[in-house]
Coordinates of C-alpha atoms in Angstrom, one line a residue:
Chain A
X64 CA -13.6 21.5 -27.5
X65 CA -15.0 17.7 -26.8
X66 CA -12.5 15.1 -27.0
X67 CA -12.6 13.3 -30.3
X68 CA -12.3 9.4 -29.6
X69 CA -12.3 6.6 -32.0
X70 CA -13.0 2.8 -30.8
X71 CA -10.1 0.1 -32.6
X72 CA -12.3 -3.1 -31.8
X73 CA -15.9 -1.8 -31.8
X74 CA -17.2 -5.1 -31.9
X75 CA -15.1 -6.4 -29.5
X76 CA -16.9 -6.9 -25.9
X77 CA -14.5 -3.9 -24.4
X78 CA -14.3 -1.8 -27.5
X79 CA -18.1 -1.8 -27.1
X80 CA -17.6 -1.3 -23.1
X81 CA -15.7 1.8 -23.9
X82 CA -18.2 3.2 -26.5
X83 CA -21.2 3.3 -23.9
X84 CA -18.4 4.8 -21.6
X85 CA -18.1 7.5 -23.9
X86 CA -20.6 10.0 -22.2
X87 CA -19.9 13.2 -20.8
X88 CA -19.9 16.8 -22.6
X89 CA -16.0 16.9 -22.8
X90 CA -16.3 13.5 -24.9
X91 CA -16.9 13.1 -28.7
X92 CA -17.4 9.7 -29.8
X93 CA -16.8 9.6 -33.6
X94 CA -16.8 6.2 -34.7
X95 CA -15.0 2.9 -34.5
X96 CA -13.4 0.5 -36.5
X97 CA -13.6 -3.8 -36.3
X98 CA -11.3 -6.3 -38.1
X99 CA -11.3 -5.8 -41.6
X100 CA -14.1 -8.4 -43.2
X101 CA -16.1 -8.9 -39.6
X102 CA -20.0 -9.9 -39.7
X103 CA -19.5 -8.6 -36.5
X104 CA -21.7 -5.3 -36.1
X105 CA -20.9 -2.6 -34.1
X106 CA -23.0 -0.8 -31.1
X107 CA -26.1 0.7 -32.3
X108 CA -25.3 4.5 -33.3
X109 CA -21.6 3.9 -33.9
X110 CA -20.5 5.1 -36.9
X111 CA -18.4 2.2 -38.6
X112 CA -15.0 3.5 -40.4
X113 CA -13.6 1.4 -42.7
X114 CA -10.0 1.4 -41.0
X115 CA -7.6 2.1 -38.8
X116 CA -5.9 4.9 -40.8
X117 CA -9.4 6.7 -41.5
X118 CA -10.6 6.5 -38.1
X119 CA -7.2 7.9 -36.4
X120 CA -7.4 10.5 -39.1
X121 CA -10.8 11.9 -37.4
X122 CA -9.8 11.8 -33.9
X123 CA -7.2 13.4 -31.3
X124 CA -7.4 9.7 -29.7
X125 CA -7.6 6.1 -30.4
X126 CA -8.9 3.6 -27.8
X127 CA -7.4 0.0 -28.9
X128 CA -8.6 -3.1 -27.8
X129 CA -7.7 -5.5 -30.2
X130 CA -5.7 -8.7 -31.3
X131 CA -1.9 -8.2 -30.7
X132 CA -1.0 -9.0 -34.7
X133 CA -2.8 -5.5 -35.2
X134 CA -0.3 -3.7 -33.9
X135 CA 2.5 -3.0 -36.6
X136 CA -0.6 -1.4 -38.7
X137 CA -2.4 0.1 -35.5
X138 CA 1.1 2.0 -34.9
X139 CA 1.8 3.5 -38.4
X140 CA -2.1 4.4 -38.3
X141 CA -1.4 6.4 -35.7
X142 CA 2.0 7.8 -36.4
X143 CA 0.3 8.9 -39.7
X144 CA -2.5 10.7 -38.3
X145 CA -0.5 12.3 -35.5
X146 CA -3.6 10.8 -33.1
X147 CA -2.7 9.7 -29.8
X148 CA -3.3 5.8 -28.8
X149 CA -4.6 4.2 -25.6
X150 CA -3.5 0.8 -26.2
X151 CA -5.0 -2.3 -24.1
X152 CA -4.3 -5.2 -26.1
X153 CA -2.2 -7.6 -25.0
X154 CA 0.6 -10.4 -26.0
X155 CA 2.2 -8.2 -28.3
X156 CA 5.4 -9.5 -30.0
X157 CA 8.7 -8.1 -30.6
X158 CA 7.8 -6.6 -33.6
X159 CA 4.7 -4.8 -32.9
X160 CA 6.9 -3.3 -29.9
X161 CA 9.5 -2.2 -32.2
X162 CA 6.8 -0.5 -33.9
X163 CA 4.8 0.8 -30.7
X164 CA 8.3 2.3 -30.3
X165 CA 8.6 4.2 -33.3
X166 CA 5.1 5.4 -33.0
X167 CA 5.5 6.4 -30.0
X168 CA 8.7 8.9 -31.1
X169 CA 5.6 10.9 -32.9
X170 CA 2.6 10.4 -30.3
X171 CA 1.6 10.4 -27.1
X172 CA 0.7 6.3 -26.5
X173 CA -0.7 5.3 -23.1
X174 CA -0.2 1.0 -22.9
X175 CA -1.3 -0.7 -20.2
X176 CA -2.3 -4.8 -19.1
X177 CA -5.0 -3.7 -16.7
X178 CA -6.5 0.2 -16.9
X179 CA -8.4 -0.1 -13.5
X180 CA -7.2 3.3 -12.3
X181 CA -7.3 1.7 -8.9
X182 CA -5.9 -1.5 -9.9
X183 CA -2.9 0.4 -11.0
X184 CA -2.7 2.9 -7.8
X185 CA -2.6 -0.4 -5.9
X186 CA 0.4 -2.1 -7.9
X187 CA 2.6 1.3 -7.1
X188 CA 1.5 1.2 -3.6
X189 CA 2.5 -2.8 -3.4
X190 CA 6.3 -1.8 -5.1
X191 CA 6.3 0.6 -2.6
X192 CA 5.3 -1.9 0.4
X193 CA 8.0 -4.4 -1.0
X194 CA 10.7 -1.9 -1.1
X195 CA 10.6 -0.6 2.6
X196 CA 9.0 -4.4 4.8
X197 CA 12.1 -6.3 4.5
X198 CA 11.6 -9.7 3.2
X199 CA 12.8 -12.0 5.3
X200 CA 10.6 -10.5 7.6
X201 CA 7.3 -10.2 5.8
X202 CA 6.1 -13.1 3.7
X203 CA 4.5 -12.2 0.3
X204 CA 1.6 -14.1 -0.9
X205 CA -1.0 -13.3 -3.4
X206 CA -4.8 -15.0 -3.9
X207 CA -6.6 -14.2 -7.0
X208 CA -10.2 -15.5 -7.4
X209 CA -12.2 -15.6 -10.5
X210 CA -15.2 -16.6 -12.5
X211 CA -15.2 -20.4 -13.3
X212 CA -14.7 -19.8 -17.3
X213 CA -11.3 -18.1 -16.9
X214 CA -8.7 -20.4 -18.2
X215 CA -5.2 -19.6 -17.1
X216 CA -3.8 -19.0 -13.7
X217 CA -2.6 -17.3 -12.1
X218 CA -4.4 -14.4 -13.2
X219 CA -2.5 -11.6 -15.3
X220 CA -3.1 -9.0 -12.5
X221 CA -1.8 -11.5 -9.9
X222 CA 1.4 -12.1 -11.6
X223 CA 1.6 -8.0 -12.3
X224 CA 1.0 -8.0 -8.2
X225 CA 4.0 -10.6 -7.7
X226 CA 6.1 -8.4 -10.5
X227 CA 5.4 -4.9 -8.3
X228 CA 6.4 -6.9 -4.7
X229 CA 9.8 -8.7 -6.8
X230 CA 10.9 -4.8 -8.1
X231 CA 10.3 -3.4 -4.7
X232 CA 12.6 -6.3 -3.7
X233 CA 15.2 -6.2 -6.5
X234 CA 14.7 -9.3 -7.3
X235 CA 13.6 -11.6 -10.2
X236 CA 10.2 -12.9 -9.9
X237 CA 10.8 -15.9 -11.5
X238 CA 13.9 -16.3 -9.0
X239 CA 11.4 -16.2 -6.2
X240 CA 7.6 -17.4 -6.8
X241 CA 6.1 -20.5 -5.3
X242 CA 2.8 -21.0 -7.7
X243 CA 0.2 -23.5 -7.2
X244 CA 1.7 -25.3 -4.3
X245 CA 0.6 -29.5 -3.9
X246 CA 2.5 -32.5 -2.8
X247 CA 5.4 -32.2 -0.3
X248 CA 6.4 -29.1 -1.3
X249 CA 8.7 -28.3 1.6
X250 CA 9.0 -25.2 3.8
X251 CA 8.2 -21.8 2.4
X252 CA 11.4 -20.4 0.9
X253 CA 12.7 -17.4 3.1
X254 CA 11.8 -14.6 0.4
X255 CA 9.2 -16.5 -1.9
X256 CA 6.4 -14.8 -3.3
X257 CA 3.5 -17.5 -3.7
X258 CA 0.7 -17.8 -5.5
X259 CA -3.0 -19.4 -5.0
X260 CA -5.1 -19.5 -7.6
X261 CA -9.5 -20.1 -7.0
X262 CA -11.7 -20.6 -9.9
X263 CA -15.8 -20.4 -9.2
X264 CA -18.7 -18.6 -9.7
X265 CA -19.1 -15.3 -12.0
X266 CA -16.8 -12.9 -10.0
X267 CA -15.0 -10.4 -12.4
X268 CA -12.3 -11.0 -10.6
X269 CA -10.4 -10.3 -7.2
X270 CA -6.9 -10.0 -6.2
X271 CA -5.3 -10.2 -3.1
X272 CA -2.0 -9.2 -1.8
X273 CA -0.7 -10.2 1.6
X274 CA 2.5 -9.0 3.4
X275 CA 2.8 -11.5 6.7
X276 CA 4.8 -10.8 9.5
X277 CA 5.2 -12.7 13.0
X278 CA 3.0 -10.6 14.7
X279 CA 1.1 -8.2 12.1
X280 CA -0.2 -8.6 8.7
X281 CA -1.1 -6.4 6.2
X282 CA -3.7 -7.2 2.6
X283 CA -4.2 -5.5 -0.1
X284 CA -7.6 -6.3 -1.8
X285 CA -8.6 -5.5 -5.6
X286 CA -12.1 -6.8 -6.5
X287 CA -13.9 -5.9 -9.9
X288 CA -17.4 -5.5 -9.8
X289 CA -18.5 -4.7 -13.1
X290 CA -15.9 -5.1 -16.3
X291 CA -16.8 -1.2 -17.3
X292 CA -13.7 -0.4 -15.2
X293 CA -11.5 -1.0 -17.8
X294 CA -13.6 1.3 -20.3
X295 CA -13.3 3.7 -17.3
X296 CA -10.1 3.4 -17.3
X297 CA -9.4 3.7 -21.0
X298 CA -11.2 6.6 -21.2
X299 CA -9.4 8.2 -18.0
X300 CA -6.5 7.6 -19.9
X301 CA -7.5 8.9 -22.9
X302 CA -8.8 12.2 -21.4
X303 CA -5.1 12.2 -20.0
X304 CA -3.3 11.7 -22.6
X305 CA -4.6 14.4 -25.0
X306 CA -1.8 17.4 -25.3
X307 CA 1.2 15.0 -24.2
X308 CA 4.5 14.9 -25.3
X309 CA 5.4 12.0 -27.9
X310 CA 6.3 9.0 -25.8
X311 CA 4.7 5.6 -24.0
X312 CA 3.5 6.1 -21.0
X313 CA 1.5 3.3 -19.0
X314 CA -1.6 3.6 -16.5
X315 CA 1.1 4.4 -13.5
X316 CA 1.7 7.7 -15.3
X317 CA -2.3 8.2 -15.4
X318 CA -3.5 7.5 -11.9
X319 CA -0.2 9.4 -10.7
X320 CA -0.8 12.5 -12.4
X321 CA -3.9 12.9 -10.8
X322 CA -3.0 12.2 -7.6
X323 CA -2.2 15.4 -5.4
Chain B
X270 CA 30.5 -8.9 20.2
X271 CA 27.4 -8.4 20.0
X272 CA 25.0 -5.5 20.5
X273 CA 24.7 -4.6 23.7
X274 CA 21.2 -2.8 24.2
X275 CA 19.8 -1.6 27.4
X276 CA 15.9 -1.1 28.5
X277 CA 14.7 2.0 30.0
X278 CA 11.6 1.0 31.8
X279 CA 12.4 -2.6 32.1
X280 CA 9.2 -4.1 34.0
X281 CA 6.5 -2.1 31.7
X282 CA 4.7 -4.1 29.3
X283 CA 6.6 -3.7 26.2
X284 CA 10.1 -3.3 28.3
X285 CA 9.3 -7.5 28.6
X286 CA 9.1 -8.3 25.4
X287 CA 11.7 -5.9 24.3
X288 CA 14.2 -8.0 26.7
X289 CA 12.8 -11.5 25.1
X290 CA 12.8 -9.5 21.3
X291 CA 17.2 -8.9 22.0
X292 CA 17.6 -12.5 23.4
X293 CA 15.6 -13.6 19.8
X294 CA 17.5 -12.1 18.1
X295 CA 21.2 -13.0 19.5
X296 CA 22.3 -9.2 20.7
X297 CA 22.5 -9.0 23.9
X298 CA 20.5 -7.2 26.8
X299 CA 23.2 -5.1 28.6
X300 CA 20.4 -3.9 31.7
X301 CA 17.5 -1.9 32.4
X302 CA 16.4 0.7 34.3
X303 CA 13.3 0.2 37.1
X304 CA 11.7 2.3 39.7
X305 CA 13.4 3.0 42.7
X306 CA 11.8 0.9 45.4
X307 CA 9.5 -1.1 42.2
X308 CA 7.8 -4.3 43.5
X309 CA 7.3 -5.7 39.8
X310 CA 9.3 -8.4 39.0
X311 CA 12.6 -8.2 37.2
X312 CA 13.0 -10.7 33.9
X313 CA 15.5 -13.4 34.7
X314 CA 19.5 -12.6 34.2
X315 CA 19.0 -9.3 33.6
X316 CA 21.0 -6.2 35.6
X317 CA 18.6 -3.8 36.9
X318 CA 19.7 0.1 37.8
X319 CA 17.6 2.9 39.1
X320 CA 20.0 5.0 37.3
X321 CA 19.9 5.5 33.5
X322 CA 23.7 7.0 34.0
X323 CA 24.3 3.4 35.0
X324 CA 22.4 1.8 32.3
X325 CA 23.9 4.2 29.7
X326 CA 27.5 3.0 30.7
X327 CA 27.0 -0.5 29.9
X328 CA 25.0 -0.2 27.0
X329 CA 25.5 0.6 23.3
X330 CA 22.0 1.9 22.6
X331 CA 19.3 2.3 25.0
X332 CA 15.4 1.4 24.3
X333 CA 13.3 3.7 26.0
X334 CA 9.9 2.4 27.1
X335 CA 9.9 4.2 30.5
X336 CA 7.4 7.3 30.8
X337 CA 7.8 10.7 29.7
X338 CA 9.0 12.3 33.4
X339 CA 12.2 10.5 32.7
X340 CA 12.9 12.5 29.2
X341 CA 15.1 15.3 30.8
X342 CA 17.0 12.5 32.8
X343 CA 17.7 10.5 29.5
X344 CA 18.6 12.8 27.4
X345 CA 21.3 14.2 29.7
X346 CA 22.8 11.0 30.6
X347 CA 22.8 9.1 26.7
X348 CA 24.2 12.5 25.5
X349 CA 27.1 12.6 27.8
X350 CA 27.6 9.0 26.6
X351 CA 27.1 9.4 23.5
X352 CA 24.7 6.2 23.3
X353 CA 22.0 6.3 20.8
X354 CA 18.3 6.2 22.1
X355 CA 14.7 5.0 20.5
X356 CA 12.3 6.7 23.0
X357 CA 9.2 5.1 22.4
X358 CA 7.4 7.1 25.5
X359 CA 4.1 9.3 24.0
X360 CA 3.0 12.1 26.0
X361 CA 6.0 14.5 26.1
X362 CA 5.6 17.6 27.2
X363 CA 6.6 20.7 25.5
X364 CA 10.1 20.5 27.5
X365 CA 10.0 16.6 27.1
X366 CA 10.0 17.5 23.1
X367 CA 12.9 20.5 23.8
X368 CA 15.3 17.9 25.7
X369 CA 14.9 14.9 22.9
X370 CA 15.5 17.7 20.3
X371 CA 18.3 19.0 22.0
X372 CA 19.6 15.9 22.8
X373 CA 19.3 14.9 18.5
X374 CA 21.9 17.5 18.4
X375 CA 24.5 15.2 19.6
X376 CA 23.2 11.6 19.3
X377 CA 20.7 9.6 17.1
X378 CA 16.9 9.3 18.4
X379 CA 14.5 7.7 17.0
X380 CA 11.0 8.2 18.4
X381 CA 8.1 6.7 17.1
X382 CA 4.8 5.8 18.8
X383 CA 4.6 2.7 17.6
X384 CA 7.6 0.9 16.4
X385 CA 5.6 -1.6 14.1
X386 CA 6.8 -1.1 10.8
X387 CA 3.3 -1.3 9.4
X388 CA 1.9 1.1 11.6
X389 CA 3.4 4.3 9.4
X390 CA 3.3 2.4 6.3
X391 CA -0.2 1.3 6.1
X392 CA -1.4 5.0 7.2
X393 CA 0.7 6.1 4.2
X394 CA -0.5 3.7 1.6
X395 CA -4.4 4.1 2.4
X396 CA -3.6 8.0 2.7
X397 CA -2.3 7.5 -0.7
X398 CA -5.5 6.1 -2.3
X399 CA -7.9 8.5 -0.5
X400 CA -5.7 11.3 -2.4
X401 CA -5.9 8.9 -5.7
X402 CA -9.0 8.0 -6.4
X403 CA -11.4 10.5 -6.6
X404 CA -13.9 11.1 -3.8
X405 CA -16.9 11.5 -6.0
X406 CA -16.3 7.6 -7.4
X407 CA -15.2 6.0 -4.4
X408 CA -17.0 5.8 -1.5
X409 CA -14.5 5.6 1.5
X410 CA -15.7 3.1 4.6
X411 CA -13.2 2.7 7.8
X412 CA -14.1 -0.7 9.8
X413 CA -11.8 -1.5 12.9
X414 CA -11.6 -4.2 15.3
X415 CA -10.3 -5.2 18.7
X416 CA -10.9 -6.8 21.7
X417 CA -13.8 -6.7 24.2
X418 CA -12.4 -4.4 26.5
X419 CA -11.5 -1.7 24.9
X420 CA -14.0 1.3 25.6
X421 CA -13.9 3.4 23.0
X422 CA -15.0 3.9 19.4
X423 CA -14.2 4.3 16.5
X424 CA -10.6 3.7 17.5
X425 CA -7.8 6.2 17.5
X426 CA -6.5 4.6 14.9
X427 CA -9.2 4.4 13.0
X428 CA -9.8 8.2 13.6
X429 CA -6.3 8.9 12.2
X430 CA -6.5 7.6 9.1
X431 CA -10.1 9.2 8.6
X432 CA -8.8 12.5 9.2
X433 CA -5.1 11.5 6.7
X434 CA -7.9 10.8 4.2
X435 CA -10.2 13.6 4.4
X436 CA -7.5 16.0 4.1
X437 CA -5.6 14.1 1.3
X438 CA -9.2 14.7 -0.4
X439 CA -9.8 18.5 0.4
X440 CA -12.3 18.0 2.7
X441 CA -13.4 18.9 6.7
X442 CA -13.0 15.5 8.7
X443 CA -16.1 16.5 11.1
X444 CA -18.0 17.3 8.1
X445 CA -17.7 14.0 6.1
X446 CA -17.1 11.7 9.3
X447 CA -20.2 8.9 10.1
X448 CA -19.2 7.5 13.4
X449 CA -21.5 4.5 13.6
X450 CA -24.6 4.1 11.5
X451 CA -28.3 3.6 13.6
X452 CA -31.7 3.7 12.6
X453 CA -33.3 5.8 9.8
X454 CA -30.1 7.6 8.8
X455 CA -31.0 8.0 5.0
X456 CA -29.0 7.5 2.2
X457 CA -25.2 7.8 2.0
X458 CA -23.8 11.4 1.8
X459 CA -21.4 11.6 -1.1
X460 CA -17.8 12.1 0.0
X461 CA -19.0 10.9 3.5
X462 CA -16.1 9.2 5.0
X463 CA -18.0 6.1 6.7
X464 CA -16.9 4.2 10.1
X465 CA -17.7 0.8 12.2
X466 CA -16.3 -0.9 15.1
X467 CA -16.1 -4.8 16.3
X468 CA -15.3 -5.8 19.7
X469 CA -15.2 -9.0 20.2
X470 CA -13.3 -11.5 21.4
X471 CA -9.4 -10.5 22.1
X472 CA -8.2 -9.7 18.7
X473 CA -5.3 -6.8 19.3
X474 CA -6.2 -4.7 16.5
X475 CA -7.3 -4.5 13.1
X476 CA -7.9 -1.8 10.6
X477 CA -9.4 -1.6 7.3
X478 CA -10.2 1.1 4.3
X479 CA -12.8 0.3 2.1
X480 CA -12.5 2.0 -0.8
X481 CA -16.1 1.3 -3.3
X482 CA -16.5 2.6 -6.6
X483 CA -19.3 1.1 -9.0
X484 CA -17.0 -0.9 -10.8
X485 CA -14.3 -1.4 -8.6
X486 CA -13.3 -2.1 -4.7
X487 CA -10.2 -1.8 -3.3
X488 CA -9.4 -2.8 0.8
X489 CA -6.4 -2.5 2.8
X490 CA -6.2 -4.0 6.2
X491 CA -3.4 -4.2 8.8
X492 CA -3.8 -6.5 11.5
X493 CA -1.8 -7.1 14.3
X494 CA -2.1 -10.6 15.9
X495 CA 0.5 -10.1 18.5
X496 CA 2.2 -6.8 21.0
X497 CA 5.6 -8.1 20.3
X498 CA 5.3 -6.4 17.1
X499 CA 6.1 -2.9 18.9
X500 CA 9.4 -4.6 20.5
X501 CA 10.4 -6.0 16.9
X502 CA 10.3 -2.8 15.7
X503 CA 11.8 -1.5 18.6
X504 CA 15.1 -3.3 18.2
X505 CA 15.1 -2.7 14.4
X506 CA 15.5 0.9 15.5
X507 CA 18.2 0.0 18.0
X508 CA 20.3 -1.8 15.3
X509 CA 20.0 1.2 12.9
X510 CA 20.1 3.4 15.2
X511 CA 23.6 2.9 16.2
X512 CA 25.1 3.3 12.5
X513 CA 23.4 7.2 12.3
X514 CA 24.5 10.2 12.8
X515 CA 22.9 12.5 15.0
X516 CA 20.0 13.3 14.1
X517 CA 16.1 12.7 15.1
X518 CA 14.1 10.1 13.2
X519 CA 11.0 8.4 12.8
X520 CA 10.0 4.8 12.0
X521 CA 9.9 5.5 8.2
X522 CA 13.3 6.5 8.1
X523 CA 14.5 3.2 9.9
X524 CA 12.3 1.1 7.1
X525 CA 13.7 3.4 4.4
X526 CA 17.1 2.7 5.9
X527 CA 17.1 -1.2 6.2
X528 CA 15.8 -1.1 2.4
X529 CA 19.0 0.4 0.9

């Protein structure tokens, strides 16, 4: 039996990613659902349900990619339908965690900043690095480069990068990271973790890590080609996720599950 | 007092920059062992014996960087000692491999072929994505490079990881492996497990994955700018070595070690 999946953010650019990811004959896409009151249409052949609760009520799984104040509803959508939830948006508050929470007590909910499935293999793999190439050995520095329109820095997955090498380390990152470094900034701190930040072009977006020793170096190099990753990733998730036990699992569960 | 660590094969390549690696470091180089009747020179200040019964007395832990005929000779004198060893010789023979086992019995040994850190932890990560990320998405390419003399290709290296990779993915090695592309050669093969080689200039060694989805790319390199890195290692060993328990070890257990 095909894999119902319903689309929170249909109009959104990857809600509608995700919907032309939605191929395959173990996948059923059944419709989607936009902001309440949005001129925005949704893909051609979508069906459009009114809500949250409607849409989770005809699927085994939600796909969210939405705004972070949808949460609290998103959750009890959910919880009520007994539909699991693959949820992508970000900046979530304490209260739409609190709720996550709770949902997540009666369904499977997969949450995740980034759902490359190799972007997520490679953040294990760097916590893993960290933990065994002793720091005052091996200097950590990450690169990210990206399209000239992005407008923070350094990039989400960069500082998810510099959060995997701090854990491996057992240290804070905010203890440790040298970001954006201009002036006389003095000597590299013994364990830092630094960041570089390039802006230019139309890149989706490339990440480097680099472990640095006297004599060796090692890199670790993301690069996105095409944003349908994510909606990739979403819907590998999703797939995964179908038949779990209640409880919040993130995109390291995914990827790790299907590793041998 | 410090660390007294003794050289076997004191006037080899590594044995060199083993004795510079100690004096780096602050321990302290207790002696080496040379040839009877050797006409390379001896690095300054340090005692040379022919003996490694002699070496083993003055020494805490011996560094082995000698050749594999001398196994049997080691392993009886640093077990009537009781001195740790890391035996970085390759080439044992079957009885080389029964005396260093036997010998584990009663002392520490760590051998390793290459002491670099990276050089088992690398291997392990890009093993780890081969195994990840499924081989019908992501094209796997190996490029190495090194310097102009070297006379073969791809490198051993290079051939190591190919064949980590192809069995973390299910498949033959020889029946996936293209060693160096030329002329009409048609499309890619999917699952072909791709290789090239530089030479040029005298770059010590470099190794990359590429891993190339549609959507995604992912590359890990280790390079290795300098030899010294094998007599870094090397003395990491020596300094764990000495706090073990009999026992015989590799490289990853030393990293795993200094982590905790």
């Amino acid at each position: 039996m095909p894999l119902r999946i319903g689309i929170l953010g249909i109009t959104g650019k990857v809600g509608g990613l995700c919907a032309a990811a939605c191929a395959g004959p173990d996948l059923a896409l059944v419709g989607g659902a936009g902001r309440p009151g949005t001129a925005k249409p949704a893909p051609a052949g979508v069906a459009r349900f009114p809500d949250a609760a409607s849409l989770a009520a005809a699927c085994d799984v939600v796909i969210d990619f939405t705004h972070a104040d949808l949460a609290v509803p998103h959750a009890e959508a959910v919880a009520a339908a007994r539909c699991a939830w693959v949820l992508g948006t970000s900046g979530i508050g304490a209260e739409g965690r609190a709720a996550i929470a709770a949902a997540a007590q009666v369904v499977p909910i997969v949450q995740a900043a980034n759902f490359s499935p190799g972007m997520n293999l490679l953040l294990a793999l760097a916590e893993h690095l960290a933990r065994l190439l002793p720091d005052e050995a091996y200097d950590a520095e990450i690169v990210d480069l990206f399209h000239r329109r992005k407008v923070d820095a350094p990039s989400g997955t960069a500082i998810a990068l510099g959060e995997a090498v701090a854990r491996g380390r057992g240290v804070a990152l905010d203890a440790v990271e040298e970001i954006g470094r201009a002036g006389h900034v003095g000597a590299r701190g013994p364990a830092a973790i630094g960041f570089s930040s390039l802006r230019g072009g139309n890149g989706a977006g490339e990440n480097t890590l680099l472990f640095t020793g006297r004599a060796e170096q090692t890199v670790l190099t993301h690069r996105v080609t095409n944003p349908m990753v994510y909606a990739r990733g979403a819907l590998q998730a999703a797939r995964w996720v179908r038949g779990r036990a209640p409880g919040l699992y993130g995109m390291a569960d995914v990827v790790a599950g299907e590793a041998p | 007092m410090t660390l007294r660590i003794g050289i076997a094969g004191l006037t080899g390549q590594v044995g060199r920059l083993v004795v510079e690696e100690i004096r780096a470091v602050g321990l302290t180089v207790a002696g080496g062992t040379i040839r009877e009747g050797t006409t390379k020179t001896i690095p300054q200040a340090v005692s040379a014996f022919t003996r490694i019964e002699d070496l083993a007395a003055v020494s805490d832990v011996v560094i082995d960087f000698s050749h594999a005929d001398t196994t049997a000779a080691s392993a009886a004198a640093l077990v009537a000692r009781g001195i740790p060893w890391v035996n970085g010789n390759s080439g044992l023979s079957a009885s080389d491999e029964a005396a260093m086992h036997a010998a584990a019995e009663r002392i520490p040994v760590v051998s390793a072929n290459s002491f670099a850190p990276t050089a088992v932890l690398v291997p392990e990560v890009m093993t780890r994505l081969g195994g990840g990320l499924p081989a019908a998405e992501y094209d796997v390419e190996i490029l190495e490079t090194h310097h102009h003399h070297k006379v073969d290709a791809p490198s051993g290296t290079a051939i190591a990881i190919g064949k980590l990779i192809a069995r973390a993915r299910g498949q033959v090695f020889d029946e996936v492996a293209v060693l160096g592309r030329r002329g009409h050669v048609g499309p890619r093969k999917p699952g072909a497990i791709g290789f090239g080689a530089i030479r040029a200039g005298e770059i010590v060694g470099e190794s990359s994955v590429l891993f190339l989805a549609d959507d995604e790319e992912i590359v890990v390199t280790r390079r290795v700018f300098d030899r010294r890195v094998y007599a870094t290692g090397a003395v990491l060993a020596a300094r764990w070595a000495v706090r073990q328990a009999p026992g015989l070890y590799g490289m990853r257990d030393v990293l795993a070690g200094a982590a905790s």
